[in-house]
Structure formats: C-alpha cells, structure tokens
Amino acid sequence: MIVIALIIIFVVSLYLYGTRNHTYWLERGVVHEAPLPLFGTEMSRFLMKRSMAQFAADVYCNHPKERFVGGYRACTPTLVIRDPDLVKRIIVTDFKHFYARGFTPAHKWMEPLLRNLFFADGDLWRLLRQRMTPAFTSGKLKAMFPLIVERAERLQARTLAAAAAGRTLDARDLMARYTTDFIGACGFGLDADSLNDDDSEFRKLGAKILNPTLQRAVVSVFKSIFPSVFKYNKFLGQELEDDILSLTKQIREQRGYKPSGRNDFIDFLLEWQQKGKVTVESLEKLKADGTPEAVHLELDDIMVAAQAFIFFVAGFETSSSATSFTLHQLAYHPEVQKKAQDDIDRVLVKYNGRLSYDAIKEMTYLEWVFMEGMRIFPSSGFLMRECVKKYTIPGTDVTIDPGVKITVPIQAIQNDPLYFENPSEFRPERFSPEEVAKRHKFVYLPFGDGPRICIGARLGQMQSLAGLAAVLAKFTVSPTPETRRELISDPRSTIVQNIIGGIPLSFTERTAIAVSLDDENKRSQ
C-alpha cells in the first residue's frame, strides 16, 4: 500500500512539475500551441524528429494570421515571432530587453567552452564584443586574403583531381575542408592541409565538434526539462573540451605566450592578455544613482580556449554550409551558374587572373547568388533571444516576463511568399539594389542584425565568395544520380543545419575560362 501511495505521489508530483507555467499564454490571451507535460510544445524536437529550425518553421506556417505564437520549451514559455516589425523591435530597437541569446538554461554556470562571444549573455557578452570587434576590421580582413588565395588554389587542385578521375565530390565535405584550412591558418597559424590530407587532425576535430551525437541530444533534452538538476552536465563533453584546451595551450606555449607577428586570431588573444583587463558599462548592474556600474574582464586560459573554439566553429561550419548549399542550387540552375561564371571571368580578366580582396568585391552577381542561396537555405534557420526585462509587445496589452525564450524563424520568413515572390525559385536578381529597396529589411537575416549581428559576417562572406569564385572559375557543377533535388536537414541539427546524405555533385573542368590562379602564379614566379 505504501509503495502504491509513493508511486501515486511521484506521478502526481511529476505531472505538476511538468505542467507548471503551461497556462502562461492562456492567461495572456496569446494564440499558442497545446503543451504536453514535461515536453511542452517541442516534443518533436526533443525526440529528434524535427530540428529547431524545422520546428520553428512549422509553428510559423501553422499560424499565418498571427504576429507571434506562444509555446513552451518543457515548461519555459516561448514565443515565435512572425512579424518583421516586431523582429526589428526585439533584435534592434528594444535590444536592452532582449540582449540574451538564451541558449543556456542555467545562467549561474556555463560550461567552459561556451563562455564565448556567441553563447555569452549580459556583461560577459558586452565585454567580449567590445574587445573582439577590432579583430574583424576591413584592414584585418584584407590582410588575411593571401591566406584565402593559397587555400583556394588547393581547393581547385582537389576538385581538378576528382574531375579528371570522373569522381563525384560531396560539396559539403569539399567546402568544409577549404574553410577548415583557412580557419586553421588565420585563426591558429596552422597548416591544417585537410584539402590534401584526408586524415587531417584539424578536420577530425571539426567533425568531432559539429557532427550530431546522441549524447548531445540527450543532454540538451534533460537540461531543458530539468535545468537545475542537469545544469553541470556538459553539452560538448569533456573530451572535446580537453582537445581545445590542449590545442590552444600548445600554440601559446610555442609562441612563448606572446604575439608571434602572424597576426592570426591566437595572436589577437595573446595581445589582449598582455593589455590586461577590458572595462565596459554594465548591462545588468546599476549604481544607486541609476547609472551603469563599470565591469571588467581579464582573459584567462579558459576564456582564450572558449574564444578560439567559437572562432573555429563559426568560421568554418557556417561558411562551408552556405557555399555548399549555393553550389547545390547552381547545379540545378545552369543558366544562373553561367551568369555567375561570366561575372567571375569578367573580373578575373580585369585583375589579370588574380583572385584578390578587391576582385571579390567587384563580383556583384556572384554575391547575389550567394545571398539567394542563404535565403533559401540559411546555415542556421533561426535566431534566439531571451527576455531579460518585462516587456509589453507594441500594439498589444501582452506583457512578457524575464525568462521567456524568443525564436525568430528566419528560414520560414525568408521563404514566405508574402515577402519573396515564388520563394522556391532560385533568382539572385532579388538582391539587386532596386529589389532590396522594395522589401522590409528584417525579412532577410542570415547573419542576424542589431548589436548581436554576427561579428564575423564579413569574414564569412569573404571566404565564401572566394571559395565559390575559385570553384566556378575552373569548373561547372551539376547534379549526380545520387543528388537530392530538395535538401533534407538532419533533425538532430542544433544551430547549424546538417544535411542528410551530404551534397554529392559532379565537377567538370571548363574548356574556356579566364586566366586561372595557377597561370597567374606561374607568371609571377
């Protein structure tokens, strides 16, 4: 009898725990999806049947007449935003109410590698953002370009070997190797050489970071449902943390813990450590007179590893995704591919065949192609924010509290016929200045916007356009019998979308092309 009573008490307690807050949106008169105990409205995501991008798109499409739609991540209230004006308010105008990304359920503790610019919130984010912005100036990017050219040549060589042998290549893997090599050089001063070495340790590290795993999925679910109980469980795992810490320590030791003159990202972090603490006005703390307190940050070994980690992840994975998705579209749209190749040829002839920073900036049509590729299939299909101060949604009497999670389903918005006519059509001309001026700015957000816009957006676009130019200058891409016309996102994807089955493409050497990078290098020797 006692056992039965204990079971009943346990079940009732679990139910009450798993349904707390589930009347939040009902009490505010907000249209919302029906929650389930423990899982809220995101059961399909927790069971790895839908990725976050897919789930957010489903909610967006299921409620076409709403400005916003309520839901629950386990028992935490969530809000999917459908209205571009409200998107602007949240990520720009009213940023002080939504400066947190809200990826980490337990704010008092973060696993070491997540204490980086992307995942950090509040004062830690502001301190990191202020100090790291100088690492991505136009001058810094231009200085990095010779490293891109070297990797672009290796990209062409690997593709040529496959084309000559009649082999198909997985575009996702090919472009990941290219971006891995570039990030290895400009970030860590290493020659990863993954374009030549299939067993490159640096490439294996990238795969270890980003390949979806059951362990990460399970940790994510339990941290969402029982945040207090599982707050110390690491999403990334101890092995990966040890690998990153070891890598950054080894490089810094080799440089004597002083900048080496390479001007790479590790040098930038070493310079920061030499300069000492950085100080900013607090987002979270006020003095008695209502003015912000001053807060400080010194970069310790863990923080160095965390910033190097996010530079590595964001630098290679988002760009490799975007470029491979774009190549996939070009394979099915040969007329667009021809226009892009003509644009590349025109510019390379003007620059005597030399791929350069200025040459890339003149490849206007190629840039439109890339932007259209990111519109249809952005690397990350959503943006996340968290309410940090009570906020009344403009035009309503709905007030939301701190802790409410905000999702902007950018992939769904960017494929909405309300904003992009015939959205499934691949039409780069949508990004001509005339067309861009006609539409709402906040219906196209592949890099986000506002104070938390991707700090490396220009670096990512530069290496992406250079990689596409290097490939298309020498090769024509086409589908293979194994290529899927519609890409399928892996439901286990977290932030960046992984593709089921990869993106196999055929690369055929062009017979009539502009002066190649190789030819130019031979003449200059």
Short mmCIF file of C-alpha atoms in Angstrom, two decimals, residues 82-274:
data_model
loop_
_atom_site.label_atom_id
_atom_site.label_comp_id
_atom_site.label_asym_id
_atom_site.label_seq_id
_atom_site.Cartn_x
_atom_site.Cartn_y
_atom_site.Cartn_z
CA ARG A 82 6.21 36.19 -37.34
CA ASP A 83 6.02 39.98 -37.78
CA PRO A 84 9.14 41.66 -39.28
CA ASP A 85 8.38 44.91 -37.43
CA LEU A 86 8.36 43.01 -34.15
CA VAL A 87 11.57 41.22 -35.16
CA LYS A 88 13.19 44.62 -35.56
CA ARG A 89 11.93 45.75 -32.14
CA ILE A 90 13.33 42.66 -30.44
CA ILE A 91 16.79 42.47 -32.02
CA VAL A 92 17.45 46.20 -32.56
CA THR A 93 15.12 48.86 -31.16
CA ASP A 94 14.36 47.25 -27.78
CA PHE A 95 17.62 45.33 -27.54
CA LYS A 96 18.06 46.09 -23.82
CA HIS A 97 15.04 43.90 -23.14
CA PHE A 98 16.41 41.03 -25.27
CA TYR A 99 20.21 41.13 -25.17
CA ALA A 100 20.48 37.49 -24.07
CA ARG A 101 20.53 34.66 -26.60
CA GLY A 102 19.05 32.28 -24.05
CA PHE A 103 20.78 29.10 -25.17
CA THR A 104 21.99 28.20 -21.68
CA PRO A 105 19.20 27.20 -19.26
CA ALA A 106 21.25 27.74 -16.09
CA HIS A 107 22.70 31.25 -16.12
CA LYS A 108 24.79 30.94 -12.97
CA TRP A 109 27.05 28.30 -14.54
CA MET A 110 28.24 27.78 -18.10
CA GLU A 111 30.49 25.01 -19.30
CA PRO A 112 33.93 26.47 -20.06
CA LEU A 113 33.91 26.37 -23.87
CA LEU A 114 30.52 28.10 -24.02
CA ARG A 115 31.89 31.18 -22.25
CA ASN A 116 32.44 32.71 -25.67
CA LEU A 117 31.07 35.63 -27.65
CA PHE A 118 28.26 33.64 -29.28
CA PHE A 119 26.80 32.00 -26.16
CA ALA A 120 27.65 34.64 -23.54
CA ASP A 121 24.95 36.99 -22.28
CA GLY A 122 24.83 40.26 -20.39
CA ASP A 123 28.04 41.86 -19.19
CA LEU A 124 30.24 38.98 -20.31
CA TRP A 125 28.89 39.36 -23.85
CA ARG A 126 29.40 43.14 -23.85
CA LEU A 127 32.98 42.82 -22.59
CA LEU A 128 33.84 40.20 -25.20
CA ARG A 129 32.11 42.06 -28.03
CA GLN A 130 33.90 45.32 -27.34
CA ARG A 131 37.31 43.71 -27.19
CA MET A 132 36.89 41.38 -30.15
CA THR A 133 35.40 43.83 -32.65
CA PRO A 134 38.87 45.13 -33.73
CA ALA A 135 39.77 41.60 -34.87
CA PHE A 136 37.33 41.92 -37.80
CA THR A 137 38.10 45.33 -39.31
CA SER A 138 38.43 45.82 -43.07
CA GLY A 139 42.19 46.14 -42.71
CA LYS A 140 42.41 42.83 -40.82
CA LEU A 141 40.24 41.09 -43.40
CA LYS A 142 42.29 42.42 -46.30
CA ALA A 143 45.49 41.23 -44.60
CA MET A 144 44.02 37.72 -44.36
CA PHE A 145 43.22 37.46 -48.06
CA PRO A 146 46.55 35.95 -49.21
CA LEU A 147 45.76 33.00 -46.91
CA ILE A 148 42.44 32.59 -48.69
CA VAL A 149 44.14 32.59 -52.11
CA GLU A 150 46.51 29.81 -51.02
CA ARG A 151 43.60 27.66 -49.83
CA ALA A 152 41.57 28.49 -52.94
CA GLU A 153 44.40 27.07 -55.08
CA ARG A 154 44.37 23.84 -53.06
CA LEU A 155 40.58 23.75 -53.43
CA GLN A 156 40.97 23.94 -57.20
CA ALA A 157 43.64 21.23 -57.17
CA ARG A 158 41.50 18.78 -55.17
CA THR A 159 38.50 19.45 -57.40
CA LEU A 160 40.58 19.04 -60.56
CA ALA A 161 41.88 15.65 -59.39
CA ALA A 162 38.31 14.45 -58.81
CA ALA A 163 37.09 15.85 -62.14
CA ALA A 164 39.95 14.19 -64.04
CA ALA A 165 39.15 10.86 -62.41
CA GLY A 166 35.42 11.22 -63.04
CA ARG A 167 34.67 11.12 -59.31
CA THR A 168 31.85 12.99 -57.67
CA LEU A 169 32.54 15.08 -54.59
CA ASP A 170 30.40 15.82 -51.57
CA ALA A 171 30.21 19.61 -51.82
CA ARG A 172 29.60 19.88 -48.09
CA ASP A 173 32.80 17.97 -47.31
CA LEU A 174 34.80 19.77 -50.02
CA MET A 175 33.88 23.25 -48.82
CA ALA A 176 34.32 22.24 -45.17
CA ARG A 177 37.90 21.21 -45.96
CA TYR A 178 38.51 24.56 -47.66
CA THR A 179 37.12 26.62 -44.79
CA THR A 180 38.85 24.40 -42.21
CA ASP A 181 42.19 25.06 -43.87
CA PHE A 182 41.56 28.81 -43.94
CA ILE A 183 40.44 28.96 -40.30
CA GLY A 184 43.42 26.82 -39.30
CA ALA A 185 45.73 29.37 -40.91
CA CYS A 186 44.10 32.70 -39.98
CA GLY A 187 42.85 31.54 -36.60
CA PHE A 188 45.61 29.31 -35.27
CA GLY A 189 48.60 29.78 -37.54
CA LEU A 190 48.41 26.11 -38.56
CA ASP A 191 48.62 24.44 -41.94
CA ALA A 192 45.71 22.02 -41.47
CA ASP A 193 46.06 20.81 -45.08
CA SER A 194 42.76 18.95 -44.96
CA LEU A 195 42.31 19.56 -48.71
CA ASN A 196 45.29 17.29 -49.33
CA ASP A 197 45.25 15.08 -46.25
CA ASP A 198 42.10 13.02 -45.73
CA ASP A 199 43.34 12.17 -42.23
CA SER A 200 43.96 15.77 -41.18
CA GLU A 201 43.70 16.02 -37.40
CA PHE A 202 42.27 19.52 -37.65
CA ARG A 203 39.48 18.28 -39.91
CA LYS A 204 38.76 15.44 -37.49
CA LEU A 205 38.46 18.00 -34.71
CA GLY A 206 35.92 19.93 -36.77
CA ALA A 207 33.89 16.78 -37.37
CA LYS A 208 34.01 15.95 -33.66
CA ILE A 209 32.60 19.39 -32.83
CA LEU A 210 29.77 19.51 -35.30
CA ASN A 211 28.59 16.01 -36.12
CA PRO A 212 25.28 15.43 -34.31
CA THR A 213 25.54 12.90 -31.49
CA LEU A 214 23.00 11.11 -29.33
CA GLN A 215 24.87 12.22 -26.21
CA ARG A 216 24.42 15.91 -27.04
CA ALA A 217 20.78 15.43 -27.94
CA VAL A 218 20.06 13.67 -24.63
CA VAL A 219 21.95 16.28 -22.60
CA SER A 220 20.05 19.06 -24.38
CA VAL A 221 16.69 17.46 -23.59
CA PHE A 222 17.43 16.89 -19.91
CA LYS A 223 18.96 20.35 -19.44
CA SER A 224 15.74 21.84 -20.85
CA ILE A 225 13.32 19.71 -18.82
CA PHE A 226 15.32 19.60 -15.56
CA PRO A 227 17.65 22.64 -15.79
CA SER A 228 18.56 22.75 -12.08
CA VAL A 229 19.32 19.03 -11.83
CA PHE A 230 21.40 18.76 -15.02
CA LYS A 231 22.97 22.22 -15.16
CA TYR A 232 26.51 20.84 -14.67
CA ASN A 233 26.19 18.24 -17.45
CA LYS A 234 28.31 19.38 -20.37
CA PHE A 235 26.72 19.63 -23.79
CA LEU A 236 30.05 19.43 -25.60
CA GLY A 237 31.61 16.75 -23.42
CA GLN A 238 34.88 16.57 -21.52
CA GLU A 239 36.93 15.01 -24.35
CA LEU A 240 36.26 17.89 -26.73
CA GLU A 241 36.92 20.44 -24.01
CA ASP A 242 40.28 18.80 -23.28
CA ASP A 243 41.16 18.78 -27.00
CA ILE A 244 40.51 22.52 -27.42
CA LEU A 245 42.31 23.44 -24.21
CA SER A 246 45.30 21.33 -25.23
CA LEU A 247 45.41 22.82 -28.74
CA THR A 248 45.31 26.44 -27.59
CA LYS A 249 47.80 25.81 -24.79
CA GLN A 250 50.24 24.13 -27.17
CA ILE A 251 50.11 27.00 -29.67
CA ARG A 252 50.53 29.64 -26.96
CA GLU A 253 53.44 27.77 -25.42
CA GLN A 254 55.14 27.58 -28.82
CA ARG A 255 54.82 31.37 -29.05
CA GLY A 256 56.10 31.95 -25.54
CA TYR A 257 52.72 33.38 -24.56
CA LYS A 258 53.50 36.46 -26.67
CA PRO A 259 52.17 37.62 -30.06
CA SER A 260 54.24 35.98 -32.79
CA GLY A 261 53.71 38.52 -35.57
CA ARG A 262 51.46 36.15 -37.51
CA ASN A 263 48.51 38.47 -36.90
CA ASP A 264 46.15 35.50 -36.54
CA PHE A 265 43.36 35.11 -34.01
CA ILE A 266 45.58 33.48 -31.38
CA ASP A 267 47.93 36.47 -31.65
CA PHE A 268 44.95 38.75 -31.11
CA LEU A 269 44.03 36.88 -27.92
CA LEU A 270 47.64 36.97 -26.70
CA GLU A 271 47.71 40.74 -27.27
CA TRP A 272 44.53 41.04 -25.22
CA GLN A 273 46.12 39.10 -22.36
CA GLN A 274 49.15 41.40 -22.47
#
